[in-house]
XYZ file of C-alpha atoms in Angstrom:
352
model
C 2.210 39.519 16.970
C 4.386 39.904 19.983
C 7.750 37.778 20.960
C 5.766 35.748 22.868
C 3.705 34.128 20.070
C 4.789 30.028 19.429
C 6.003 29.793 15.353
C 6.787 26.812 13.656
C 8.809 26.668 10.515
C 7.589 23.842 7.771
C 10.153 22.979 5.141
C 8.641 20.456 2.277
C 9.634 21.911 -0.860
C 7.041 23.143 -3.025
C 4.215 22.050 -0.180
C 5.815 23.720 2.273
C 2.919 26.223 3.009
C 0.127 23.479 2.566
C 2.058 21.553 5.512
C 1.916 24.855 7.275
C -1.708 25.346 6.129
C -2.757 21.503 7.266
C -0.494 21.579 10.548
C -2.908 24.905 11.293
C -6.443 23.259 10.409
C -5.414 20.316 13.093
C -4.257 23.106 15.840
C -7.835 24.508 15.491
C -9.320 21.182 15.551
C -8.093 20.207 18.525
C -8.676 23.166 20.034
C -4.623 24.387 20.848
C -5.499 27.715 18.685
C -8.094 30.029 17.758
C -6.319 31.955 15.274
C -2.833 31.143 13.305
C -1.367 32.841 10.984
C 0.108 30.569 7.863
C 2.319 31.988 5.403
C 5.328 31.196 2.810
C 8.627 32.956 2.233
C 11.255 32.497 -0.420
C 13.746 33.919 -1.921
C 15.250 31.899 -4.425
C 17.741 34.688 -5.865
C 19.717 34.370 -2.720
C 19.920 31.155 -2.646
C 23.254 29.541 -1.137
C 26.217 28.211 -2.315
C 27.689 25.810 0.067
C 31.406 24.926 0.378
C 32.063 21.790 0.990
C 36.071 21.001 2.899
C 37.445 18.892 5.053
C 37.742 20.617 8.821
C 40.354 17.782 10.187
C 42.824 19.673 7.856
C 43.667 22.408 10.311
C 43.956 25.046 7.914
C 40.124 24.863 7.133
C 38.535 24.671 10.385
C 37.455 28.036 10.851
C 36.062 30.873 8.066
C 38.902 33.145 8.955
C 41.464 30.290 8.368
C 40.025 29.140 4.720
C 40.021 32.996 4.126
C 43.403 32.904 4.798
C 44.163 29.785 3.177
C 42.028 30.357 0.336
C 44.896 29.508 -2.326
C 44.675 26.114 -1.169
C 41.007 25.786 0.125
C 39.943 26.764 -3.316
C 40.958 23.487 -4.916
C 39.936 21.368 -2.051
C 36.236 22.583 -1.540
C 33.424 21.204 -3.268
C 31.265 23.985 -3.955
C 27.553 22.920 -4.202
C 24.708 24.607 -5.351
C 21.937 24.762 -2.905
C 19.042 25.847 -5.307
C 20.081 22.962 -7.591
C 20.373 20.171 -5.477
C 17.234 21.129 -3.775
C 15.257 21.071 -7.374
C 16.596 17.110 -7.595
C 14.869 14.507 -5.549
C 17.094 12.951 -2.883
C 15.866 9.459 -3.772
C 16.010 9.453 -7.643
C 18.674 11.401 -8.426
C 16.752 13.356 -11.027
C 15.956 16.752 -10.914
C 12.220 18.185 -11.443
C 12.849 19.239 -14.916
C 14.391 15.531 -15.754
C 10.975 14.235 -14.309
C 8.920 16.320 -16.335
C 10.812 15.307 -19.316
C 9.925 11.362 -18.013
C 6.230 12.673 -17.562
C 5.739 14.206 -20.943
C 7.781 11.190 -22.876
C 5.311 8.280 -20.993
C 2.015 10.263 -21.662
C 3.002 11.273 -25.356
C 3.053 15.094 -24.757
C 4.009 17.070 -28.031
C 5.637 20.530 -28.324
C 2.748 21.733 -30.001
C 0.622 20.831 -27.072
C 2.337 22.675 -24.586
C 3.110 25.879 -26.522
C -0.981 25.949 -27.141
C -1.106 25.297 -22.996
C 1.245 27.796 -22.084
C 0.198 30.538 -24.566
C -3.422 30.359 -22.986
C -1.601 30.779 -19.456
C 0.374 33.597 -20.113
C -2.854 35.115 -21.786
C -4.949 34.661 -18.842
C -2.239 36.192 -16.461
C -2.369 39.276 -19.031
C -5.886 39.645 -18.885
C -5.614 39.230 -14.623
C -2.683 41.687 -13.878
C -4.349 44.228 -11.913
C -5.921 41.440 -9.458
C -2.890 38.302 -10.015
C -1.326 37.709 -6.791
C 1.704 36.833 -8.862
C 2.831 39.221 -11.441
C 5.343 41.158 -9.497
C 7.661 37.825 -9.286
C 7.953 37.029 -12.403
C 11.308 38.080 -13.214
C 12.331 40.090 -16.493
C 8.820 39.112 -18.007
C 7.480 42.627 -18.407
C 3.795 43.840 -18.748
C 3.744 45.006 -22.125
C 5.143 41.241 -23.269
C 1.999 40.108 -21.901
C -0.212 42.338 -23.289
C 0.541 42.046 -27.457
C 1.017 39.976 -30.202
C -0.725 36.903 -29.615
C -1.326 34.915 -32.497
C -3.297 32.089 -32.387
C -0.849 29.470 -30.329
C 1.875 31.897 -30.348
C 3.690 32.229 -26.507
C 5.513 35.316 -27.874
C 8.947 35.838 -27.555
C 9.376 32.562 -25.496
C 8.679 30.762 -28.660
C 12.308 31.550 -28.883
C 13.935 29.510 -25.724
C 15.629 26.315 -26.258
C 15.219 23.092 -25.461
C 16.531 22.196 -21.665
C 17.759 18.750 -22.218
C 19.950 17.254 -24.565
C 19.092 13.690 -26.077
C 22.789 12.528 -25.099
C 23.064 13.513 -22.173
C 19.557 11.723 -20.729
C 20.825 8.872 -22.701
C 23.979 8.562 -20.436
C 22.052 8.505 -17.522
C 20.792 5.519 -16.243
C 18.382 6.835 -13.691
C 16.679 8.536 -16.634
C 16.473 5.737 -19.012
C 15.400 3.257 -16.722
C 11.950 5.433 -16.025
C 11.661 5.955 -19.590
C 9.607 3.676 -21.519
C 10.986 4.603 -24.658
C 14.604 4.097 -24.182
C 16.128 5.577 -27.610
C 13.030 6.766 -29.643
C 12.592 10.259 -28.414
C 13.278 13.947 -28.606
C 13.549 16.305 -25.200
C 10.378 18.358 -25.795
C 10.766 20.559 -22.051
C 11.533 24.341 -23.137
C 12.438 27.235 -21.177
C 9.270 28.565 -22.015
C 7.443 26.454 -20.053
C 9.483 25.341 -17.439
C 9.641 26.759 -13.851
C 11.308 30.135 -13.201
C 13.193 31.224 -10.543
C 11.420 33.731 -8.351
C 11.082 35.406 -4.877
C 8.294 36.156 -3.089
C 5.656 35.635 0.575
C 2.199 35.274 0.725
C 0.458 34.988 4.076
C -3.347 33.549 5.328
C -5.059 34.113 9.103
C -7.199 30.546 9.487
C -8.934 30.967 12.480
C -12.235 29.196 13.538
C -15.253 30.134 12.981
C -16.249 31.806 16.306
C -13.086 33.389 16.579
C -14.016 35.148 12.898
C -17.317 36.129 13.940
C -16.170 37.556 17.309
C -13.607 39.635 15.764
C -16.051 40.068 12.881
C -14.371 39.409 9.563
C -15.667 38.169 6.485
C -15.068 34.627 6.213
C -13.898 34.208 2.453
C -13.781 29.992 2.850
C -13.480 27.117 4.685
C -11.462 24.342 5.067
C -13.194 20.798 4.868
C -10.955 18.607 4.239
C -6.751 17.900 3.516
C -5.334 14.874 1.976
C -1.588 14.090 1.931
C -0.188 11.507 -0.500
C 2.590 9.858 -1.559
C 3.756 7.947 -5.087
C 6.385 6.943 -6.836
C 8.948 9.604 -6.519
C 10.381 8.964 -10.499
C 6.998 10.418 -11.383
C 6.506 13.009 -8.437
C 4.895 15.659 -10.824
C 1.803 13.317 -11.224
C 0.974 12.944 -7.148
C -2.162 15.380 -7.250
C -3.876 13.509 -9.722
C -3.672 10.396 -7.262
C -4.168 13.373 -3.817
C -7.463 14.643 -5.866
C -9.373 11.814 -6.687
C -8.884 10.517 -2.905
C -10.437 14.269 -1.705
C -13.096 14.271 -3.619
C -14.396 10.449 -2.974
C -14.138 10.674 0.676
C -16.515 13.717 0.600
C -19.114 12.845 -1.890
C -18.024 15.360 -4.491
C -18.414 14.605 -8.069
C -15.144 16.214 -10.758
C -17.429 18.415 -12.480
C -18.084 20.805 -9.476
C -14.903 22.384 -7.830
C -12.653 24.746 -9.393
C -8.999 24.001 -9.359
C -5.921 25.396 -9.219
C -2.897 23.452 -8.966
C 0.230 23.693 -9.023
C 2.111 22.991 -12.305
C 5.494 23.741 -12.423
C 6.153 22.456 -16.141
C 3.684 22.775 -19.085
C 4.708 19.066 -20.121
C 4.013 17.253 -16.562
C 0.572 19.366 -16.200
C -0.300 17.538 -19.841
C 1.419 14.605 -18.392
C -0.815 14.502 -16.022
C -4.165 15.301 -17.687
C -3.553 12.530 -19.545
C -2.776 10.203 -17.486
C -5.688 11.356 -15.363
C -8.041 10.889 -18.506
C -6.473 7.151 -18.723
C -7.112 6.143 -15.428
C -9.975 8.272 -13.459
C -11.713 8.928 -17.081
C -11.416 12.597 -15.938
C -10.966 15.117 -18.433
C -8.825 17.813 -17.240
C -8.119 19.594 -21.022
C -12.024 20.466 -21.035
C -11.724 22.096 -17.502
C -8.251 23.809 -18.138
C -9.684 25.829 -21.730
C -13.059 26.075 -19.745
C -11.475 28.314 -16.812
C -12.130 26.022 -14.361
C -8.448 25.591 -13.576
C -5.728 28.160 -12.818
C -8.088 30.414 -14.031
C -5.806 33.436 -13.402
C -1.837 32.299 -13.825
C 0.375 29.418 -13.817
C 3.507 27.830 -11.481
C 5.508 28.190 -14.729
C 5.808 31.344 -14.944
C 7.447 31.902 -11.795
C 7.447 29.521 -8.843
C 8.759 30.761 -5.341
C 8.740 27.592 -3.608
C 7.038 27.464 -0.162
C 5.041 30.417 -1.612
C 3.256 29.135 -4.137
C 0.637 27.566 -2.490
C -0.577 30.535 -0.958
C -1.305 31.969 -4.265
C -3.126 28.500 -5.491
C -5.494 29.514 -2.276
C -5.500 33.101 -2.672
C -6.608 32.231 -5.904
C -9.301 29.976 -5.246
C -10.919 32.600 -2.573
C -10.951 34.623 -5.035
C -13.128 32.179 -7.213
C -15.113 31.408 -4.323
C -15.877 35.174 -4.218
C -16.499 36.062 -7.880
C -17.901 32.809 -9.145
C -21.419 32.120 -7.466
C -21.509 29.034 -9.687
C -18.596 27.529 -8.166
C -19.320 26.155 -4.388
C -15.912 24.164 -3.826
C -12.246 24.814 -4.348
C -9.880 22.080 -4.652
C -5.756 23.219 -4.103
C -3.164 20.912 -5.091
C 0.771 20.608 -5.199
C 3.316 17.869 -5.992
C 6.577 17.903 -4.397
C 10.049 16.557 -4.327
C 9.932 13.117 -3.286
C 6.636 11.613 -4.704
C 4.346 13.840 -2.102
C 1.351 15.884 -2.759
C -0.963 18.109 -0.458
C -4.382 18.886 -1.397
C -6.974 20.896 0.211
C -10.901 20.822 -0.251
C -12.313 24.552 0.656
C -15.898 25.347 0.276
C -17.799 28.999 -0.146
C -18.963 30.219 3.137
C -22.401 31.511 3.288
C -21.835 34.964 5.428
């Protein structure tokens, strides 16, 4: 690439590499690039701590002095954790699992409803390891976990994991309760099993227009048509594609039943969340096109979710539709974020 090259770093949570990937498309537009390179990085397992102390007190103002005050430091610092706070929106107060809880408790999600959801995503990312872009970030989950006893609904040895939230504990906050609409009537139904997992990883794209990729001649795998950007209430911030989506597809003529999708879903109860709600309001029925394949065909975000990567993988995986599926002529990618925001992007099959 050379030192010389002009980079740009994007920082928008779980869109992060959309931003990157819409900030690109424009560059070509206009005619300020020919070729860019668009990736996402994260590493979530290194993920700071930050120590928090107050640098008028003359013993703190420098690292070497609260290393040699640490005695006292130690009880004066507020230590904060970085990959926490930055899983909690800024304007709520809640944090992304708290939301999904919200989501799943408004649109009457059950247990049962997202062990059968997650079992058939862990299934299809068994029967996709040699090709997933995703399996080597999952974690502890190992291959032969995948790979055996399925039973009907069963999501193996997750079955197990708890539940993430305690009743009394929502109860006693009032940021929660005020989004909820039933205020004392419920049980926490978000499990570990499908919630996000922590995970590392970098995924990278060359968008380039289309003279460039014929002069250097490459095999165009898709093109970009169209980006929407959108922004909702940030209590429910999970549900934002399913208000990005709808917008995309209107404002180019394209009907629900024809693109594949593959979104991201970070919890199992705000993707049913938001089927539902998306059934309610757009009369779109997003269960039929999930257990049909035509969404996240080959994984899930649940099952491990490096931020500002994954993105990339929703588009990786979409080409890869776009090249296997001949029935399939559009590719719609879509993430919520912190915040209330969602990116979407409309690709279409190139004809090389």
């Amino acid at each position: 690439i050379g030192s010389k090259c002009p980079a740009t770093t994007f920082h928008s949570n779980c869109t992060s590499s959309l931003a990157a990937l819409s900030a690109a498309f424009d560059k070509i537009r206009l005619g300020e690039a020919s070729i860019i390179l668009v990736g996402g990085i994260e590493s979530m397992s290194q993920m700071y701590y930050m120590a928090n102390i107050d640098r008028k007190d003359k013993r703190f103002r420098t690292s070497e002095k609260v290393k040699e005050f640490w005695a006292d430091a130690k009880d004066k610092m507020e230590l904060i954790d970085l990959l926490s706070s930055g899983l909690r929106c800024a304007i709520t107060g809640l944090s992304m699992i708290e939301i999904s809880e919200i989501i799943g408790q408004n649109y009457s999600v059950t247990q049962e409803a997202q062990t059968k959801f997650v079992a058939e995503s862990y299934k299809r990312l068994a029967n996709n390891i040699d090709h997933s872009s995703y399996i080597h970030t999952i974690g502890d989950l190992k291959e032969d976990e995948l790979s055996k006893n399925y039973k009907d609904e069963d999501e193996n040895y997750f079955a197990r994991s708890p539940i993430l939230l305690k009743k009394e504990d929502l109860l006693n906050k009032p940021e929660f309760v005020k989004y909820l609409h039933k205020k004392q009537n419920f049980s926490p139904i978000v499990t570990r099993h499908s919630a996000v997992s922590n995970a590392d990883g970098a995924g990278f794209l060359l968008i380039m227009s289309e003279e460039k990729a014929k002069s250097l001649g490459y095999y165009i795998q898709g093109e970009i048509i169209d980006i929407d950007y959108t922004a909702i209430h940030p209590e429910v911030a999970l549900l934002a594609p399913g208000y990005s989506i709808p917008k995309l597809l209107d404002r180019n003529h394209i009907e629900f039943s024809q693109p594949y999708f593959d979104i991201h879903m970070p919890f199992a109860a705000s993707a049913l969340g938001y089927f539902n709600m998306c059934q309610r309001k757009f009369g779109q029925n997003w269960y039929n096109k999930f257990y049909d394949g035509d969404i996240n065909r080959y994984d899930n975000s649940f099952i491990g979710h490096p931020l500002a990567v994954t993105n990339i993988r929703n588009i990786i995986n979409g080409l890869k539709v776009l090249y296997e599926d001949k029935e399939k002529s559009y590719v719609v990618i879509s993430s919520c974020a912190a915040g209330g925001i969602s990116h979407s992007v409309l690709l279409k099959r190139y004809e090389n």
